[in-house]
Structure formats: C-alpha cells, structure tokens
PDB file of C-alpha atoms and ligand atoms in Angstrom:
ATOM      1  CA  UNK A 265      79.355  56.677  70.789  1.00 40.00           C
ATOM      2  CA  UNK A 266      77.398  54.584  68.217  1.00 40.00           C
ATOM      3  CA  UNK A 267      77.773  57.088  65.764  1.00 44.00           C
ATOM      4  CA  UNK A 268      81.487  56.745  65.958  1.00 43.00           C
ATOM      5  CA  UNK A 269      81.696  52.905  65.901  1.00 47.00           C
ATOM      6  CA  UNK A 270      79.048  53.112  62.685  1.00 43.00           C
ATOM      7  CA  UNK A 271      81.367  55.479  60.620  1.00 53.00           C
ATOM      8  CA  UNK A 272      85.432  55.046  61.202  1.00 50.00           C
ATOM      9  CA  UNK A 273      85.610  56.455  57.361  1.00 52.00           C
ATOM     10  CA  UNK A 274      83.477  59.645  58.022  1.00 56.00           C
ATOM     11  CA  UNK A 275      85.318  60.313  61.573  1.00 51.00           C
ATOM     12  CA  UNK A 276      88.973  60.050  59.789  1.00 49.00           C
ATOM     13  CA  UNK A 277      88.308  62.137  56.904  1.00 52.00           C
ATOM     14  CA  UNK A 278      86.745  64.792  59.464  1.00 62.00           C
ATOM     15  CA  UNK A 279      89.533  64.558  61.307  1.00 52.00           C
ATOM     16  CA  UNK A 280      91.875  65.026  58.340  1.00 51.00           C
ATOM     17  CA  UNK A 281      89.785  67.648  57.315  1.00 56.00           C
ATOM     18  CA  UNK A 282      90.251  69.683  60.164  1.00 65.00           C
ATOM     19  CA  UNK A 283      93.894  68.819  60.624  1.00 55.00           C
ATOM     20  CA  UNK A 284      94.716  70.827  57.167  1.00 51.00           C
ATOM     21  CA  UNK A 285      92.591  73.852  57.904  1.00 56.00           C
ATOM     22  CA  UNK A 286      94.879  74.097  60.820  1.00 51.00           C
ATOM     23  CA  UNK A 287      98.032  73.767  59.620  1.00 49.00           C
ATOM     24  CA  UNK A 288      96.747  76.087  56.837  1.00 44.00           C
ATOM     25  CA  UNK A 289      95.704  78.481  59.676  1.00 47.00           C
ATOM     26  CA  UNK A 290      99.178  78.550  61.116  1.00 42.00           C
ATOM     27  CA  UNK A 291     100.658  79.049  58.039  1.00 43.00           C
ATOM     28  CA  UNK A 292      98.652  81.745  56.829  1.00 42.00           C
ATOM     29  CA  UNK A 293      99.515  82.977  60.683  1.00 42.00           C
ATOM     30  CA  UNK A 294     103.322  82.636  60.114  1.00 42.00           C
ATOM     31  CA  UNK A 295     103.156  84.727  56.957  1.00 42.00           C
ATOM     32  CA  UNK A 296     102.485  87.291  58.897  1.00 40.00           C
ATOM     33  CA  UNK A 297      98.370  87.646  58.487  1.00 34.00           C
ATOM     34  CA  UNK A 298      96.412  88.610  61.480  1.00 37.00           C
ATOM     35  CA  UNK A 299      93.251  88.576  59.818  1.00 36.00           C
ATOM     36  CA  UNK A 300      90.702  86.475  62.128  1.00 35.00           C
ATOM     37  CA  UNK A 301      88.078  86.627  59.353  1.00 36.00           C
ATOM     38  CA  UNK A 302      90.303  84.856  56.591  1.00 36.00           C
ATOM     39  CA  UNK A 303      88.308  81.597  56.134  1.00 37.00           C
ATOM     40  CA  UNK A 304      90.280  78.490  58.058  1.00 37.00           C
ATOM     41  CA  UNK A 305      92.204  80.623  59.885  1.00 36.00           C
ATOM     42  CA  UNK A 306      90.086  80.876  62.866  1.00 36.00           C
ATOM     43  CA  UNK A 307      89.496  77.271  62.977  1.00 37.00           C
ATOM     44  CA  UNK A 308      90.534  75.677  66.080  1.00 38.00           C
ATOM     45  CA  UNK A 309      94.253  74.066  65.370  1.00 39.00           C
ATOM     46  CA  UNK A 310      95.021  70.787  65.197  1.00 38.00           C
ATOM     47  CA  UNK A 311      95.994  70.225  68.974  1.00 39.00           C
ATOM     48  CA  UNK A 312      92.407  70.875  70.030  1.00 41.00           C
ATOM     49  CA  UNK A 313      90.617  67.551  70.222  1.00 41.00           C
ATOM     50  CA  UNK A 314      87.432  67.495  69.040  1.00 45.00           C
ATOM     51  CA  UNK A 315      85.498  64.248  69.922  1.00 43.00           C
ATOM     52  CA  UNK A 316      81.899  65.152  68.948  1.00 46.00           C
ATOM     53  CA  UNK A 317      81.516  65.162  64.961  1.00 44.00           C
ATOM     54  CA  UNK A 318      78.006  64.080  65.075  1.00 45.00           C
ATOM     55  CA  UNK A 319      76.485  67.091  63.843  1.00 46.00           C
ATOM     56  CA  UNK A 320      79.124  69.273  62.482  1.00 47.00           C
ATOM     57  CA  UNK A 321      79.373  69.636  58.878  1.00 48.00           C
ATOM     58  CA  UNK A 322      82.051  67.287  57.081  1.00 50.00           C
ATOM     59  CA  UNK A 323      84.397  70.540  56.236  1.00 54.00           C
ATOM     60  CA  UNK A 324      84.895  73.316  58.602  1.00 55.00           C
ATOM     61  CA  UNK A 325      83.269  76.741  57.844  1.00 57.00           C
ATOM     62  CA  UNK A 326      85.009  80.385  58.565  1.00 61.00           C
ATOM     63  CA  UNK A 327      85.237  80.773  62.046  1.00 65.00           C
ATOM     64  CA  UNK A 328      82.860  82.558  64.064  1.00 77.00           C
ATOM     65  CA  UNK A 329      84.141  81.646  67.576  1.00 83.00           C
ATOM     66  CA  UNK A 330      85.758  85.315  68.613  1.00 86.00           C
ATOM     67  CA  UNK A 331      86.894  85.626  72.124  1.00 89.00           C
ATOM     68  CA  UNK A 332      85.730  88.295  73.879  1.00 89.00           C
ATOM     69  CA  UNK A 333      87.993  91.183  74.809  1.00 90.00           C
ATOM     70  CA  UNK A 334      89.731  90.779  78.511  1.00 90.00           C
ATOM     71  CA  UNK A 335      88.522  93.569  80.074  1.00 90.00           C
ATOM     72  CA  UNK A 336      91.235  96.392  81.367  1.00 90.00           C
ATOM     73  CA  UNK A 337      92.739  95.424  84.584  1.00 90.00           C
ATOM     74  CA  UNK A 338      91.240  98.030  86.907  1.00 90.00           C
ATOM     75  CA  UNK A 339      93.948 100.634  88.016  1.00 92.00           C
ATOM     76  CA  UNK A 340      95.385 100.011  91.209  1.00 97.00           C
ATOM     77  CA  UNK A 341      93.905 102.309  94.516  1.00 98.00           C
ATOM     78  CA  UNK A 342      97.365 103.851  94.792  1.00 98.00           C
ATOM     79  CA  UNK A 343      99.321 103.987  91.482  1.00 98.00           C
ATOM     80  CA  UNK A 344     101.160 106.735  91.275  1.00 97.00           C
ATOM     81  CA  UNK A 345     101.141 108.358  94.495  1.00 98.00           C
ATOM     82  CA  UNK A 346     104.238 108.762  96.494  1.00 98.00           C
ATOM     83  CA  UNK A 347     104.418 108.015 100.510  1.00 98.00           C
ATOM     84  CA  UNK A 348     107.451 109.083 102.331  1.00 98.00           C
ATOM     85  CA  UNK A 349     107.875 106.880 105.696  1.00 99.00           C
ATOM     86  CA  UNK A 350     109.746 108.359 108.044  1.00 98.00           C
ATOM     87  CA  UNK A 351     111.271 105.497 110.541  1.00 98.00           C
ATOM     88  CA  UNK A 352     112.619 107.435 113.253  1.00 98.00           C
ATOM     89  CA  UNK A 353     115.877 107.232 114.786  1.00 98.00           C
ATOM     90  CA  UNK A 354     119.003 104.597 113.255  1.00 98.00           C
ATOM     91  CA  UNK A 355     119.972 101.735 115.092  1.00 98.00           C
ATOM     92  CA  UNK A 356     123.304 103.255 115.539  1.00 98.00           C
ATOM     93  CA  UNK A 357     122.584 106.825 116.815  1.00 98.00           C
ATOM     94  CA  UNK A 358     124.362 105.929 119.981  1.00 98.00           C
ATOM     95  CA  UNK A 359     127.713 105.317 118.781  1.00 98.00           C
ATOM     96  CA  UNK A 360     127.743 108.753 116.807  1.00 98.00           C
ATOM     97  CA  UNK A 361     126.801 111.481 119.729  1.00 98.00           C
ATOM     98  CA  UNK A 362     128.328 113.984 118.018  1.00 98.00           C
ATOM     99  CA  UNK A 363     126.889 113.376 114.613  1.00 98.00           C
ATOM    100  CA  UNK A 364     123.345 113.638 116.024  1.00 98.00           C
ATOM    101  CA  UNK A 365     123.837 116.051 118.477  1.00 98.00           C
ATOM    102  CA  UNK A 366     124.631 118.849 116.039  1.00 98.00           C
ATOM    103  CA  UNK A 367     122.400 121.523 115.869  1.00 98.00           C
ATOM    104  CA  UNK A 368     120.249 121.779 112.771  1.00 98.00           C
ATOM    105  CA  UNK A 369     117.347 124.080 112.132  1.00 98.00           C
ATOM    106  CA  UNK A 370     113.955 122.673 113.035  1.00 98.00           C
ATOM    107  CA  UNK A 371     111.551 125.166 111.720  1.00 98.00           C
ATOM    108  CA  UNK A 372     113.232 128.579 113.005  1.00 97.00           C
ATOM    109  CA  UNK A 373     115.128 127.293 116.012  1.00 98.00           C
ATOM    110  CA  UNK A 374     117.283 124.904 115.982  1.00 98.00           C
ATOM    111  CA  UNK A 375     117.293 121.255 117.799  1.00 98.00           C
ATOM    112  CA  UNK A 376     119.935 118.468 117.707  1.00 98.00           C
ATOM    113  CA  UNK A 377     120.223 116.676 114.527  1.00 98.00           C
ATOM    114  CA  UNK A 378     118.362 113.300 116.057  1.00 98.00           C
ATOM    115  CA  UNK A 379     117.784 111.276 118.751  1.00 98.00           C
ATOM    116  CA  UNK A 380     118.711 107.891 120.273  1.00 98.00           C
ATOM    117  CA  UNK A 381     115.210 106.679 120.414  1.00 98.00           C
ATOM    118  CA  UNK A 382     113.393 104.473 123.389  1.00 98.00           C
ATOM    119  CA  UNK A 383     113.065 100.726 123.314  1.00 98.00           C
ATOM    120  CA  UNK A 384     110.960  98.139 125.729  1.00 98.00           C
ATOM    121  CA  UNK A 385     112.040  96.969 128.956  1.00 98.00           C
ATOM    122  CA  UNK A 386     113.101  93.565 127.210  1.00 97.00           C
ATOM    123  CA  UNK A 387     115.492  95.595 124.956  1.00 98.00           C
ATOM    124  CA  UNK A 388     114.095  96.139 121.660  1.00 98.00           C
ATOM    125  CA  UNK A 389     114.445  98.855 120.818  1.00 98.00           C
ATOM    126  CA  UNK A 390     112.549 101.694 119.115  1.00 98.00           C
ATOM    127  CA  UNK A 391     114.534 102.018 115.767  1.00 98.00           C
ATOM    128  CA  UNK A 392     114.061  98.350 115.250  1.00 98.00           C
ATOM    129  CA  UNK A 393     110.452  98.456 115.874  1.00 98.00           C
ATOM    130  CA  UNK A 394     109.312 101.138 113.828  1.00 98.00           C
ATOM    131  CA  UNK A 395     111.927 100.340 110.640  1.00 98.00           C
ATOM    132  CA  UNK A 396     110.323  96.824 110.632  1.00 98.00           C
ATOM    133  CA  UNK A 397     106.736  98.348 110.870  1.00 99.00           C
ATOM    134  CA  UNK A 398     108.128 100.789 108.578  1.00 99.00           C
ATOM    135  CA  UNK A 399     109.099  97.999 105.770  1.00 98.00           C
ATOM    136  CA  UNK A 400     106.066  95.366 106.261  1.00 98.00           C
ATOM    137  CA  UNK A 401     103.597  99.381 105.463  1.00 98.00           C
ATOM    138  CA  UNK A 402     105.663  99.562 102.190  1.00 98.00           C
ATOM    139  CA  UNK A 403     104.887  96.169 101.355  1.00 98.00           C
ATOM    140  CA  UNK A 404     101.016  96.566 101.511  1.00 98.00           C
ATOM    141  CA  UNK A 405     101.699  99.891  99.781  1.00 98.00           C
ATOM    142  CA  UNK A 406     103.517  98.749  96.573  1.00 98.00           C
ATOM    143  CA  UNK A 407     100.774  96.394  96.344  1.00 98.00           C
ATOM    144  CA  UNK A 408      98.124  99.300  96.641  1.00 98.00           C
ATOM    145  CA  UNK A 409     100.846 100.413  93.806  1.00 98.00           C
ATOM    146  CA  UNK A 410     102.319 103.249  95.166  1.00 98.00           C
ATOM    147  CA  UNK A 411     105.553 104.658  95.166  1.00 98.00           C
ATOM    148  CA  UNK A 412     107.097 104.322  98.450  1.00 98.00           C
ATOM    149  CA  UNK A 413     110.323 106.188  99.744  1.00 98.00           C
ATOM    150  CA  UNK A 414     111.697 105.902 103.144  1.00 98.00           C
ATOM    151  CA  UNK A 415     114.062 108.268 104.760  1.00 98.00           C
ATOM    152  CA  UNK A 416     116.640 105.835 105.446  1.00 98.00           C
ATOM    153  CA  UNK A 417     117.787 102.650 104.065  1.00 97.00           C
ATOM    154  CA  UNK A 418     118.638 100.084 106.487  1.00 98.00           C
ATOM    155  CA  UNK A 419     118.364  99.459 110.104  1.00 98.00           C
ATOM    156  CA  UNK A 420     122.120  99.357 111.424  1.00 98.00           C
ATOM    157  CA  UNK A 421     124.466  99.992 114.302  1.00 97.00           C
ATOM    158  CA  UNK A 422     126.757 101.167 112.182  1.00 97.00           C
ATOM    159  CA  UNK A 423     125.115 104.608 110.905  1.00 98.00           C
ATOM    160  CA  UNK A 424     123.214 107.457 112.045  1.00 98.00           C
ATOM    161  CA  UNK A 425     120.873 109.525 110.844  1.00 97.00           C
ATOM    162  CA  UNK A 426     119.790 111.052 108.776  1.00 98.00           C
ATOM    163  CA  UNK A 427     118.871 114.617 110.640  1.00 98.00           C
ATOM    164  CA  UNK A 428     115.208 115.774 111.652  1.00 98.00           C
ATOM    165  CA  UNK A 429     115.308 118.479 108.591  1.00 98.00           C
ATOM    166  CA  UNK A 430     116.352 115.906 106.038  1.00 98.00           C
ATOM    167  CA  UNK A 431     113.632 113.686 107.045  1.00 98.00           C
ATOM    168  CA  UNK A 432     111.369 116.172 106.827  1.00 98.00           C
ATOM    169  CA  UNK A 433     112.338 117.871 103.512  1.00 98.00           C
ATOM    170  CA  UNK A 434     112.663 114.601 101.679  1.00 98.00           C
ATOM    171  CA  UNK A 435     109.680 114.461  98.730  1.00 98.00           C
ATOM    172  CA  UNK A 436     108.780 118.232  98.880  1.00 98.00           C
ATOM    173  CA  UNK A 437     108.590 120.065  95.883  1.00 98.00           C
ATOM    174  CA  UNK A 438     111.471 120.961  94.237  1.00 97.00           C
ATOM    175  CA  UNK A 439     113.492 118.275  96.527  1.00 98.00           C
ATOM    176  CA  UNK A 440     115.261 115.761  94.515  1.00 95.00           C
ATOM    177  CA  UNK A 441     113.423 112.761  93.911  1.00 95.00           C
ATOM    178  CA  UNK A 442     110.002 112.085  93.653  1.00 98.00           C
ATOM    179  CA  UNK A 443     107.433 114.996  95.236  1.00 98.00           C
ATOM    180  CA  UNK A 444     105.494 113.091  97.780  1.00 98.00           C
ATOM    181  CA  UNK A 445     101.330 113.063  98.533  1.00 98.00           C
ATOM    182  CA  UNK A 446     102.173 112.135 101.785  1.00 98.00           C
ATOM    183  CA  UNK A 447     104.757 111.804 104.643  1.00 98.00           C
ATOM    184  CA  UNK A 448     104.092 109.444 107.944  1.00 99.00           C
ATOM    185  CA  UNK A 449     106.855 109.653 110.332  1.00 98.00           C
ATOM    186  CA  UNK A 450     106.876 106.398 112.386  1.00 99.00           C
ATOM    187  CA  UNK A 451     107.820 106.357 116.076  1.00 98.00           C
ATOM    188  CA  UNK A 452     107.045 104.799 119.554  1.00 98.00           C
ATOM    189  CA  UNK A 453     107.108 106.764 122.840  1.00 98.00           C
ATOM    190  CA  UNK A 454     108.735 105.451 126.290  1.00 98.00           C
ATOM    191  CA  UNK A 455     106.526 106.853 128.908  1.00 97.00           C
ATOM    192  CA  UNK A 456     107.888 105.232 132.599  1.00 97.00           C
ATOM    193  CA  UNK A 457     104.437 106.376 134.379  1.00 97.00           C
ATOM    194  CA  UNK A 458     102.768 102.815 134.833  1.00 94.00           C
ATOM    195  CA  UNK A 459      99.590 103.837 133.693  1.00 96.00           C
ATOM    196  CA  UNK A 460     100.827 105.442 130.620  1.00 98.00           C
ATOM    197  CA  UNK A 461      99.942 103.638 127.383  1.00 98.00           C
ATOM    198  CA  UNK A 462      98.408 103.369 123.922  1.00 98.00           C
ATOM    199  CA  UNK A 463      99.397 105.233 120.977  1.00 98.00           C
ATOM    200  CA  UNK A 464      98.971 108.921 120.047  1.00 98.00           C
ATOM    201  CA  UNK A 465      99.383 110.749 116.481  1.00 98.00           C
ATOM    202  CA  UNK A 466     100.544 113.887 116.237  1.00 98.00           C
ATOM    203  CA  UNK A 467     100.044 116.566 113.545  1.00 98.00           C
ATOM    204  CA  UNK A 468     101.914 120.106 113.325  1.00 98.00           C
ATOM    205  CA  UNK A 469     100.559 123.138 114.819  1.00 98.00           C
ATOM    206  CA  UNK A 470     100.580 126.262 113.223  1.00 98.00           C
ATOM    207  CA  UNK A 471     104.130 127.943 112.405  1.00 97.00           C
ATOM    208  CA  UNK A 472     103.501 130.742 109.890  1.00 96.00           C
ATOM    209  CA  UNK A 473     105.580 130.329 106.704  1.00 96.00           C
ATOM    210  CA  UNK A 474     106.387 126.661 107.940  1.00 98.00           C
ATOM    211  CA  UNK A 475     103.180 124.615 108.596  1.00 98.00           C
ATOM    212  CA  UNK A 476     100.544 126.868 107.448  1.00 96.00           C
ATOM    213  CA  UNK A 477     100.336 125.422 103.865  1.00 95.00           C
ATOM    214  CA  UNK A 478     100.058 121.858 105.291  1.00 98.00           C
ATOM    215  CA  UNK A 479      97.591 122.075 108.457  1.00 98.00           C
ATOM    216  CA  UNK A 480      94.527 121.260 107.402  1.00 98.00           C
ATOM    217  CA  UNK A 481      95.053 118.021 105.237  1.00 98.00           C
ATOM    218  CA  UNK A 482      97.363 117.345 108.037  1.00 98.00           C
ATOM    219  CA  UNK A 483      94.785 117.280 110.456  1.00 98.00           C
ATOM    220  CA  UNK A 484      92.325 115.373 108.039  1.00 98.00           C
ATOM    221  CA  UNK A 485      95.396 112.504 107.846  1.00 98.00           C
ATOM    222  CA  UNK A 486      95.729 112.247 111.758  1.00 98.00           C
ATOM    223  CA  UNK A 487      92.169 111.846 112.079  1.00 98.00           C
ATOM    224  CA  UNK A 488      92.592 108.963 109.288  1.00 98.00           C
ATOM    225  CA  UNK A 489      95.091 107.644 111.197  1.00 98.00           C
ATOM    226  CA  UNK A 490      93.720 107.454 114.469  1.00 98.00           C
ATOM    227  CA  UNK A 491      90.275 106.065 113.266  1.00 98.00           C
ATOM    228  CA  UNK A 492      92.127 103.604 111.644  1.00 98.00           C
ATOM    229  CA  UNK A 493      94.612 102.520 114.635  1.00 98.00           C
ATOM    230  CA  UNK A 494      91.350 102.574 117.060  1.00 98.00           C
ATOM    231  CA  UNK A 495      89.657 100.147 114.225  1.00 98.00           C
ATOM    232  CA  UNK A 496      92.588  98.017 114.589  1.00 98.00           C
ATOM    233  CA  UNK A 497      91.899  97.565 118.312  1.00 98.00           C
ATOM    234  CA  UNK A 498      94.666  99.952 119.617  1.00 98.00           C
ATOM    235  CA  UNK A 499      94.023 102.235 122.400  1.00 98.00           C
ATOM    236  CA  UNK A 500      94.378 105.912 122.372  1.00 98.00           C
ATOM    237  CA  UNK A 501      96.920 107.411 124.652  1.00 98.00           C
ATOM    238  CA  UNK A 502      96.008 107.566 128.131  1.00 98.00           C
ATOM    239  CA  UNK A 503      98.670 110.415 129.052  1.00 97.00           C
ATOM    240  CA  UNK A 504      99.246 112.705 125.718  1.00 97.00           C
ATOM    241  CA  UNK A 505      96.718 114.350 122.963  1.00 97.00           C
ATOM    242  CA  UNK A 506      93.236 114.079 123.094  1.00 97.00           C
ATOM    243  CA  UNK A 507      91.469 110.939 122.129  1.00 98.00           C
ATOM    244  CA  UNK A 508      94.633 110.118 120.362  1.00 98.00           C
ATOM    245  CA  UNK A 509      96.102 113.048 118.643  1.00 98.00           C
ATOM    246  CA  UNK A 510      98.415 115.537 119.809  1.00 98.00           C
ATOM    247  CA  UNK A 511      99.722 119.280 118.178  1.00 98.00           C
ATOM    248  CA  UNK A 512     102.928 119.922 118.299  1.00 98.00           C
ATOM    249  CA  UNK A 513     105.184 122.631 116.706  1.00 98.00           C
ATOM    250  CA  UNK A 514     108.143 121.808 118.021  1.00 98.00           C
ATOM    251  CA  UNK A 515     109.234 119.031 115.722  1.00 98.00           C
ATOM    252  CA  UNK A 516     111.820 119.445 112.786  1.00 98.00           C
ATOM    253  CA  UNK A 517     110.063 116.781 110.901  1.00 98.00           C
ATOM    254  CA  UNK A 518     106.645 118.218 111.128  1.00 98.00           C
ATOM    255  CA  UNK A 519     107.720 121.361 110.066  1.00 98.00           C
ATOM    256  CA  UNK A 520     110.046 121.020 107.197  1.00 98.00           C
ATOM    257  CA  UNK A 521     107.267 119.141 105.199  1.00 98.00           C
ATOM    258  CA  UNK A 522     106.016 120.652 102.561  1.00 98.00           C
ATOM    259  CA  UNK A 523     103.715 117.824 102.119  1.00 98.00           C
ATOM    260  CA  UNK A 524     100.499 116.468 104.325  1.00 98.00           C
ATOM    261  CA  UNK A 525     102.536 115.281 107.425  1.00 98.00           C
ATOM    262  CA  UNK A 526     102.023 113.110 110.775  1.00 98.00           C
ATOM    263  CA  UNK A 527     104.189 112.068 113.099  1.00 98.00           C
ATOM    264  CA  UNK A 528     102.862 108.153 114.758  1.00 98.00           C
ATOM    265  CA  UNK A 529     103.749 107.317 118.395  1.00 98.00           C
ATOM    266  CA  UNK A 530     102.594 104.135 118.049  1.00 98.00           C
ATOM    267  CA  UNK A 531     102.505 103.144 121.705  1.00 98.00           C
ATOM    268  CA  UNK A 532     104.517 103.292 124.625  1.00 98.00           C
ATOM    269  CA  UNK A 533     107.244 100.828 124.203  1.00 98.00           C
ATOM    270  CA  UNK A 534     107.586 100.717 128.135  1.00 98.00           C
ATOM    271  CA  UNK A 535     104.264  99.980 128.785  1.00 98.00           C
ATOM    272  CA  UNK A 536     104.142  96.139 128.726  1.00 97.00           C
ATOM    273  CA  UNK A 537     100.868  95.719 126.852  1.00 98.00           C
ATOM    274  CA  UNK A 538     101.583  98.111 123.952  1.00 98.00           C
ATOM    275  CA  UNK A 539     105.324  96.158 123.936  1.00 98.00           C
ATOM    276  CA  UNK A 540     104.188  93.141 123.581  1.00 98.00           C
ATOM    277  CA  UNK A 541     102.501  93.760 120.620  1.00 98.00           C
ATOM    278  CA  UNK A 542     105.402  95.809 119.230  1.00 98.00           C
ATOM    279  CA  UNK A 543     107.256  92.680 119.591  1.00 98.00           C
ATOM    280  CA  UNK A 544     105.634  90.155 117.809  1.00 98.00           C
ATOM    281  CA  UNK A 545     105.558  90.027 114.495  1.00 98.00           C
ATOM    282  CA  UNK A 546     101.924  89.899 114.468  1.00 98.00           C
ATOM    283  CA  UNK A 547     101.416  93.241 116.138  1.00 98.00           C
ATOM    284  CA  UNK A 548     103.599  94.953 113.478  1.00 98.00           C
ATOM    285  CA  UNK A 549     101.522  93.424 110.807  1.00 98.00           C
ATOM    286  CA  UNK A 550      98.438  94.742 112.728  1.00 98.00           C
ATOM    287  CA  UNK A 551     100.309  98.382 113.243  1.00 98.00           C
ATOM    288  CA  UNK A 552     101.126  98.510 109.518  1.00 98.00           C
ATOM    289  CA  UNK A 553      97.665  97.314 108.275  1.00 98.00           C
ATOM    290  CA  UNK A 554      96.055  99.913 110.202  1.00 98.00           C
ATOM    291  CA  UNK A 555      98.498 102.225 109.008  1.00 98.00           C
ATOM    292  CA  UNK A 556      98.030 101.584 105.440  1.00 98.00           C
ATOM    293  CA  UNK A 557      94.720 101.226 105.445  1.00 98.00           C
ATOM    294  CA  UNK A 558      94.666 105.099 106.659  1.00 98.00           C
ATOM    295  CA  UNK A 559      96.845 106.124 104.236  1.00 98.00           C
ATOM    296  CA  UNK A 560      94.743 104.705 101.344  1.00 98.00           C
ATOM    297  CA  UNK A 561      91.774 106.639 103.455  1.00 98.00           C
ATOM    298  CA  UNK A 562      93.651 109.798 103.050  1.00 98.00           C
ATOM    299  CA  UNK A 563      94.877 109.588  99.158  1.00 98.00           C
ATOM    300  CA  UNK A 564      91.155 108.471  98.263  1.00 97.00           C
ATOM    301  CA  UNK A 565      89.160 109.363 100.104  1.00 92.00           C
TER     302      UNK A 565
HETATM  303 ZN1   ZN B 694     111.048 108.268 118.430  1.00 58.84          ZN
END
C-alpha cells in the first residue's frame, strides 16, 4: 500500500500499459487469430483488475499463463444402453373386456391379451403403482444416461393395453425401434392369504426356441434384482419362489423377449405392510432405486 501512495505516475502508466495490450489482444482476437503465443494477446484483458504492480515489470511480457486442459467428462455408467420397462396392466383394462380378453399367442399357446391387474385394499391400484415406479426408474436411468423405452405411454382409464406379446417383443432385434440390453417388466401381486407378503422376481424357464437364447443372463438379472431389492430392505416372498425368485414359463412377456428379461412382483399389494410402502411416494422412490441400482449391476457388471 505504500508503494502505491509513493508512485500515482508509475501505477497509471502501468495501468495504461496494460489497458492497450488488451484491447490489442481483443483485436488481434476479433481478426480472427487464435494464436495464444502472439505476444499481448495472452495478456489478461482489461476487465481483470490487477492491484499488485509492485514487482511486475512496467510493460507486460508474452503471456505464459496457459490454462490447463478440462479434462474429458467421464462417460456416463449407462450411455447408450437401452432398458425396456414393462409397467403392467393400463389403468383402463376394465372398461375394454373384450380388447384384453382376446387371445394372443404367449409363447406357443395362447393367453388373453392382458389383465386387469390387483390393487391394495385402500384402492390403489396396481397399474398406478407400478407406472409411477415405472417413471421415477426412468428418471434415475436417463441420468445413468441410458435410453429408456416403456411399453406404454400414459397411465389412463381411457385405454388398454397394449397385449402380453407386444410388451414382450418391444426392443428385440429386428423390432422397430431401438434393440434393447434389457427388459424389466414391473408388477405387484395380490395374494389374500394374511401371511402372504414381500416381493418375488421372476425369470423365464426354459421353452425351446422361445427362452433358450435368454436364460442364463436372465437368471444372472433376477439374481441382480433380488440382491438389490433385499439391500433395499424389502422382504422376499413368503408364499412364491425361493428366497425371492420364481420360474415361470407361462408368461407371454417372458417369452417373447428376445432380450435378458424379468418379470418384478414387487410385493403383495394386499398385504398391508408391502401396501403401505407402495403407497407413499417414498416407497416408490425406494422400489425404483433398488431397481435401478440392479439394472446398472446387470449392464456393468
Ligand atoms: Zn400384474
């Protein structure tokens, strides 16, 4: 501070000095020269105070302050893969019997084209449940940075569908859209036996020229999905599977994928402990954390 009381003069003409080297920078800039070595033209501009000319020589040199390269963002865990999720049922599947009663085939038999669905005692029903879980697990996905498609679009009483082969087919090979790593269909179960509760995941059985190309990472993403639900603090099924999985080759959507496939019963909706978390938001985030983190477990690990 003495230094700049004792020489006004010197201070200005620094100033002044440095003023013109950056105007002369941007100039040099604005004609189009990128060139960081040109003399003056890395110079700090002229909006950058600089309060300490105490030591600095009177002109300014060529600049030698370079910044150092940003390093690459690192990719994200998921970019570029493709998840189907499969929220079962429409809210509307009631009010269309005979649209989703018709008989489509399920694997070599046929089955009816859907199902209504369960809900909980208090009414909320399963279609609700597992498109909200199914929306709040594409969330965390996109930010992962995949590509997420889900078999339907909206959660409505006024539509049906789509059928058990459709969901199942969509993001195959050679379907149209993008071919999918990974399909998780999302449902809950409604199990009236009072002791029945906790969630179960089930992955196809074997059905030669169906399943047979998809069993084994199949059963590699159940386990993934049922470490990860236990991790969460949700109980395995007390009444289906075994310590939380079940086979199954019954079920369209399991065995029109060409693509590693599980189906999620998520809990018994008329079990009031597994409802009540199915009904708060809270639980759902819980479900669909635990749900993507198994995912990511599966397409990285
Ligand atoms: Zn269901």
């Amino acid at each position: 501070m003495t230094r700049l009381r004792a020489h006004p003069t010197r201070l200005l003409t620094r100033l002044l000095t440095r003023l013109l080297a950056g105007l002369l920078a941007v100039a040099i800039l604005a004609a189009g020269c990128s060139d960081a070595d040109t003399p003056g033209a890395g110079t700090p501009s002229g909006g950058s105070p600089d309060p300490a000319p105490g030591s600095s020589p009177a002109a300014p040199g060529p600049s030698t302050v370079t910044l150092p390269p940003r390093p690459p963002k690192p990719p994200k865990p998921l970019a570029g893969r493709v998840v189907v999720l499969d929220p079962g049922h429409q809210l509307g599947n009631a009010r269309f019997p005979a649209e989703i009663n018709r008989r489509v085939d399920a694997g070599g038999f046929t089955k009816a084209c859907n199902t209504t669905g369960t809900s909980s005692d208090d009414g909320y029903p399963e279609a609700t449940f597992v498109w909200e879980v199914a929306v709040e697990l594409r969330k965390r996905l996109r930010r992962l940075g995949a590509r997420v498609v889900l078999t339907r679009d909206d959660n409505t009483a006024d539509a049906w569908g789509p059928c058990i082969d459709e969901r199942g087919r969509i993001g195959n090979p050679g379907e149209p859209g993008p071919t999918a790593d990974v399909r998780v269909s999302i449902h809950a179960d409604g199990n009236r036996s009072s002791s029945a509760h906790g969630f179960h995941v089930i992955r196809p059985g074997r059905r030669d020229g169906w399943t047979d190309d998809v069993l084994a990472p199949s059963e590699r993403l159940a386990l993934a999905l049922r470490d990860a639900l236990v991790t969460a603090g949700f109980a395995p099924s007390t009444y289906l599977g075994e310590d939380g999985i079940d086979v199954r080759t019954d079920l369209g959507t399991l065995n029109h994928s060409d693509v590693p496939v599980v189906m999620a019963e998520l809990g018994n909706m008329r079990d009031a402990g597994d409802a009540a978390a199915m009904e708060g938001a809270a639980g759902r985030q819980r479900y669909a954390r635990a749900l993507s983190t198994a995912i990511r477990a599966f397409l990285t690990g």
